[in-house]
Coordinates of C-alpha atoms and ligand atoms in Angstrom, one line a residue:
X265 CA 26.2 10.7 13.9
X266 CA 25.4 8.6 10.8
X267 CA 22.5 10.2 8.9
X268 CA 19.6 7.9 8.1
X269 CA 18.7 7.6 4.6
X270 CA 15.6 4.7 5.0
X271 CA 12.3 5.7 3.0
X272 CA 9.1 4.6 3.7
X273 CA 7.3 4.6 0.4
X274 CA 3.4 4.6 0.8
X275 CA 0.9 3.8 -2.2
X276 CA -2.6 4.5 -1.2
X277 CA -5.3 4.6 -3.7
X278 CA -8.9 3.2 -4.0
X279 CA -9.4 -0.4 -4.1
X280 CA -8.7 -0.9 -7.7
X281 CA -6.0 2.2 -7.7
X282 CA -3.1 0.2 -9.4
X283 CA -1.4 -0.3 -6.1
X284 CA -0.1 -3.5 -5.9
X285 CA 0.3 -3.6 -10.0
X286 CA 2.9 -0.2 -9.9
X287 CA 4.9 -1.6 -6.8
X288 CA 5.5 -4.7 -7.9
X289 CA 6.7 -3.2 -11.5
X290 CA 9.1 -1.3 -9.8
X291 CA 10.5 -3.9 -7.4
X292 CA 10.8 -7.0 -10.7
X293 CA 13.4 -4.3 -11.9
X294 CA 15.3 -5.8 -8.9
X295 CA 16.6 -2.4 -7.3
X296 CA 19.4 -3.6 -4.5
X297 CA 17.6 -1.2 -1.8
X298 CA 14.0 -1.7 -2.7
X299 CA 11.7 -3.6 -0.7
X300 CA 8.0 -4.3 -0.2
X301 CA 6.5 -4.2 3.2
X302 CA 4.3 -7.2 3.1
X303 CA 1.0 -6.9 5.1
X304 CA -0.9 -8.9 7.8
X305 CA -4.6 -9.9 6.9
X306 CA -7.5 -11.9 8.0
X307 CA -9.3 -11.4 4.0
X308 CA -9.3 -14.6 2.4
X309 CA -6.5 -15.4 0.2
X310 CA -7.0 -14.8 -3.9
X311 CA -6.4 -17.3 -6.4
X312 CA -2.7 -16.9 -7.6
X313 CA -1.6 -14.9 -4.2
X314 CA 1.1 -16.6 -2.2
X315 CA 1.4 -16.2 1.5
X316 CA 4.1 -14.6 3.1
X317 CA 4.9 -13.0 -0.7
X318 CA 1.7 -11.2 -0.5
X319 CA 0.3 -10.7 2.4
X320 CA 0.6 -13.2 5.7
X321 CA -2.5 -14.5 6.2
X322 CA -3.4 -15.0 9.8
X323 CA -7.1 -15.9 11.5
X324 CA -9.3 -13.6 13.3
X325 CA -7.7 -14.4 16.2
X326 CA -4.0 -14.4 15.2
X327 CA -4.2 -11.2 14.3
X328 CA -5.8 -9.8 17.0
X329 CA -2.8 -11.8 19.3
X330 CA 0.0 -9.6 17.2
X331 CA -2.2 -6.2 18.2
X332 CA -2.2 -7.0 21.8
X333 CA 1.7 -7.8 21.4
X334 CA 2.2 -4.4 19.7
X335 CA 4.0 -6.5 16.8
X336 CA 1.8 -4.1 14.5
X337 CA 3.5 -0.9 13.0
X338 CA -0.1 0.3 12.2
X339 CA -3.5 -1.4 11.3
X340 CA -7.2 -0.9 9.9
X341 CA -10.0 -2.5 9.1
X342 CA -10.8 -2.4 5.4
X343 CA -13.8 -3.5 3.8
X344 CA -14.7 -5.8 6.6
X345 CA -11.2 -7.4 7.0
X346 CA -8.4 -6.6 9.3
X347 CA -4.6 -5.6 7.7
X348 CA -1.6 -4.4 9.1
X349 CA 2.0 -3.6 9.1
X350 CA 4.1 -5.4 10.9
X351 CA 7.0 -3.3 12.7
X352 CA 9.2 -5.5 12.9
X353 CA 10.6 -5.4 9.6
X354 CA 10.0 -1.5 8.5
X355 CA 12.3 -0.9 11.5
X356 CA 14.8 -3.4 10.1
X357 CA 14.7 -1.9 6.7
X358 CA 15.2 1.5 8.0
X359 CA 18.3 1.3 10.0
X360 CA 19.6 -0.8 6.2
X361 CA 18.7 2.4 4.9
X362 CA 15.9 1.2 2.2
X363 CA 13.4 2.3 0.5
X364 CA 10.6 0.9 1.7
X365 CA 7.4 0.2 -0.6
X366 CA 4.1 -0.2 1.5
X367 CA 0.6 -0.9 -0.4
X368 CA -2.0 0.5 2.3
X369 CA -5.2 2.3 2.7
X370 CA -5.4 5.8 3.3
X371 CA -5.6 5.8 7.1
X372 CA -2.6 3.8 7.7
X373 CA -0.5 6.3 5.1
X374 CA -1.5 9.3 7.1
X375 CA -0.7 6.9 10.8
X376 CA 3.0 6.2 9.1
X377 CA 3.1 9.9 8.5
X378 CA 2.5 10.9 12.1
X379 CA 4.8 8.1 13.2
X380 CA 7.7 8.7 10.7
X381 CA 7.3 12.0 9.6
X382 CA 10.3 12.7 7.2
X383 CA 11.2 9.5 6.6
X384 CA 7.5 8.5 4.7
X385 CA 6.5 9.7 1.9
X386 CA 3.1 9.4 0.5
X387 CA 1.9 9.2 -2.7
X388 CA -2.1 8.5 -4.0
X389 CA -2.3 6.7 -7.0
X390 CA -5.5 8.3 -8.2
X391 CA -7.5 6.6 -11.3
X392 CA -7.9 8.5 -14.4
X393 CA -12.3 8.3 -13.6
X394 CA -14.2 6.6 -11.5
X395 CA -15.6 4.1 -14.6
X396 CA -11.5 3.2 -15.5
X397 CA -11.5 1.7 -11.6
X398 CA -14.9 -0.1 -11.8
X399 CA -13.5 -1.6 -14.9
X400 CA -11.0 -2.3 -13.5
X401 CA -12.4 -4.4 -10.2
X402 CA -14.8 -6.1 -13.4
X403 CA -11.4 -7.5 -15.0
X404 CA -9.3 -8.2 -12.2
X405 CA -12.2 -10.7 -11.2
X406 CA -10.9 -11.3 -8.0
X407 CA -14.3 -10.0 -5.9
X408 CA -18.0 -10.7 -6.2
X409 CA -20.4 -8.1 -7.2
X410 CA -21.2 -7.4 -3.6
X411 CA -17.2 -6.9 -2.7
X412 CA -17.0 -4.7 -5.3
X413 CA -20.0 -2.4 -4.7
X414 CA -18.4 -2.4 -0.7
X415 CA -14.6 -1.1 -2.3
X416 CA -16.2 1.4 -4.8
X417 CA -18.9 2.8 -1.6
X418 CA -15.4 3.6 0.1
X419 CA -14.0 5.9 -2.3
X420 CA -15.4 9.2 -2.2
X421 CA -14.0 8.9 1.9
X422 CA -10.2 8.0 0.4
X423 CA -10.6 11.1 -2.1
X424 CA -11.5 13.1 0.6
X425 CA -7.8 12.3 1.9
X426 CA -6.3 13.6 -1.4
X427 CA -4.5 16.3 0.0
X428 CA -3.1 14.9 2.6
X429 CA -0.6 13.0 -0.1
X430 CA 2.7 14.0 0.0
X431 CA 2.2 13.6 -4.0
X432 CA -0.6 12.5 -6.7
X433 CA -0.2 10.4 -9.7
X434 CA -2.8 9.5 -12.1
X435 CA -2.5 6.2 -13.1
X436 CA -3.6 6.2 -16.8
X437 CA -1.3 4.6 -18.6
X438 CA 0.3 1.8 -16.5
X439 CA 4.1 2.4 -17.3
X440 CA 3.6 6.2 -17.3
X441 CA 3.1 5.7 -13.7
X442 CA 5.4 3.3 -13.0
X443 CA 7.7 6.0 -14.3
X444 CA 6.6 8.8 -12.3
X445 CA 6.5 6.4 -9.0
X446 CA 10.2 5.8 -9.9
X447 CA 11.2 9.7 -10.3
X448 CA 9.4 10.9 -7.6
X449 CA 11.1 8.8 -5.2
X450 CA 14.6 8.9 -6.8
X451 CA 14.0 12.9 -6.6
X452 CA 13.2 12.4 -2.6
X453 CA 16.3 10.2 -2.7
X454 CA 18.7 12.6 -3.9
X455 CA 17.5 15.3 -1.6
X456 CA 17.6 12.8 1.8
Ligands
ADP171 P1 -4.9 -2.2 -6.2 O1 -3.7 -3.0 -5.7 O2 -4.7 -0.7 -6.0 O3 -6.2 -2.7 -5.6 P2 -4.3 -3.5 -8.7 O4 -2.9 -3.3 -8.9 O5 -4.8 -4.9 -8.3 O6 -5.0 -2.4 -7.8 O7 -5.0 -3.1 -10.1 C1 -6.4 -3.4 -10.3 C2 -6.5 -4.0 -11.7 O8 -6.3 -3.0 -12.7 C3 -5.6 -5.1 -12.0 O9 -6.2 -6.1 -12.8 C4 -4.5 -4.4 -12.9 O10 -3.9 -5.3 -13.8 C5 -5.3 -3.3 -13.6 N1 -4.5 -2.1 -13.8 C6 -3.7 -1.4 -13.0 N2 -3.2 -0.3 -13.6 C7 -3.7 -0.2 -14.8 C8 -3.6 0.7 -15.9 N3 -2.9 1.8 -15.8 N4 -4.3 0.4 -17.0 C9 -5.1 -0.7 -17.1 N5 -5.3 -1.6 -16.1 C10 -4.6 -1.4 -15.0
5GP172 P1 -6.7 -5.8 -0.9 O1 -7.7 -6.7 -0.2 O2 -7.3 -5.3 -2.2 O3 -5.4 -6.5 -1.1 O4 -6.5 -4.6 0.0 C1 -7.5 -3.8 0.4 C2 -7.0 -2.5 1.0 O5 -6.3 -2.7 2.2 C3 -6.1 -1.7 0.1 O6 -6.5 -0.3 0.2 C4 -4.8 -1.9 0.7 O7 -3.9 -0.9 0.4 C5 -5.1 -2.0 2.1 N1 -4.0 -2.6 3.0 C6 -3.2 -3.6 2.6 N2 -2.4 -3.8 3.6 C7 -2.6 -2.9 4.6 C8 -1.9 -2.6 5.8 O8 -1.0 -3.2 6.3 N3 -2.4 -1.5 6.5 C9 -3.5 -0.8 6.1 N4 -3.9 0.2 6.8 N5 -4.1 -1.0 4.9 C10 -3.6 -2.1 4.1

């Protein structure tokens, strides 16, 4: 029997974590076999975010039509708005044998975990201290005060999941983690 080498490659992190800014580092380098899982979500789309490159964005009521059709690999409702994987694809991308990059929170990493065992890997990009991600949220001005204060009230619950992480990076330095996000799964790689 063929042995399957597919990765699923899970970021988790606090809102504010780096996430989104590491994977897509690692996927401009243009790596044949690396992809990026792109998300279903009901939040508002952000100034400079494409749908369908970033996430898909659906209605209310769209999305809750792809949960009832099980089209959903796993899903959660984040600060107030629904995402989630569609399973389509990761199945797709699995049997290619790719490496998978998925940006989600910490209860759909441990859900892909308990569905794919082996085959995910899951690594929490944790910020250097808790003032670096508020910072952070300030710059990226992409939320109002009130969004903010509802992302930073969720993180002491996603630290709490720490452990759970197959492996944790601190992202200090941006291309220091970038680095380490590369190693760790070229190490996983080599051993598959
Ligand atoms: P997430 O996807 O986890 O919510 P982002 O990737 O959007 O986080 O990063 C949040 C903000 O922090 C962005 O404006 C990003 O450019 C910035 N950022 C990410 N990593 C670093 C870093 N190591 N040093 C400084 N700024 C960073
Ligand atoms: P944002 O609105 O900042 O893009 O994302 C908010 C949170 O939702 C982040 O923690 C992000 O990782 C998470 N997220 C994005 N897509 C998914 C998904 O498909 N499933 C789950 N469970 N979380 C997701």
């Amino acid at each position: 029997m063929k042995k399957e080498r597919g990765l699923l490659v899970v970021l988790s992190s606090p809102s504010g974590g780096g996430k989104t800014t590491v994977i897509k580092k690692i996927l401009e380098e243009g790596h044949p076999d690396y992809v990026y899982s792109i998300s279903m979500t009901t939040r508002p789309i952000r100034p400079g975010e494409v749908d369908g490159k970033d996430y898909l964005f659906v209605t209310d009521e769209e999305f809750k039509k792809h949960i009832q059709a099980g089209d959903l690999t796993e899903y959660e409702k984040v600060h107030g708005w629904y995402y989630g994987t569609p399973k389509i694809k990761i199945n797709e991308w699995l049997a290619q044998n790719k490496v998978v990059f998925l940006d989600i929170d910490v209860h759909g990493a441990l859900r892909i975990k308990r569905q794919f065992g082996e085959r995910a890997f899951l690594i929490f990009l944790k910020p250097p201290d808790e003032q670096a991600l508020v910072d952070r949220l300030l710059n990226r001005s992409t939320e109002t005060k009130e969004q903010i204060r509802k992302r930073l009230a969720r993180v002491p619950e996603e630290m709490k999941m720490i452990d759970k992480f197959d492996a944790v990076i601190i992202n200090d330095k941006l291309d220091d983690a970038v680095q380490q996000v590369k190693k760790l799964v070229q190490n996983k790689m080599s051993k598959n």
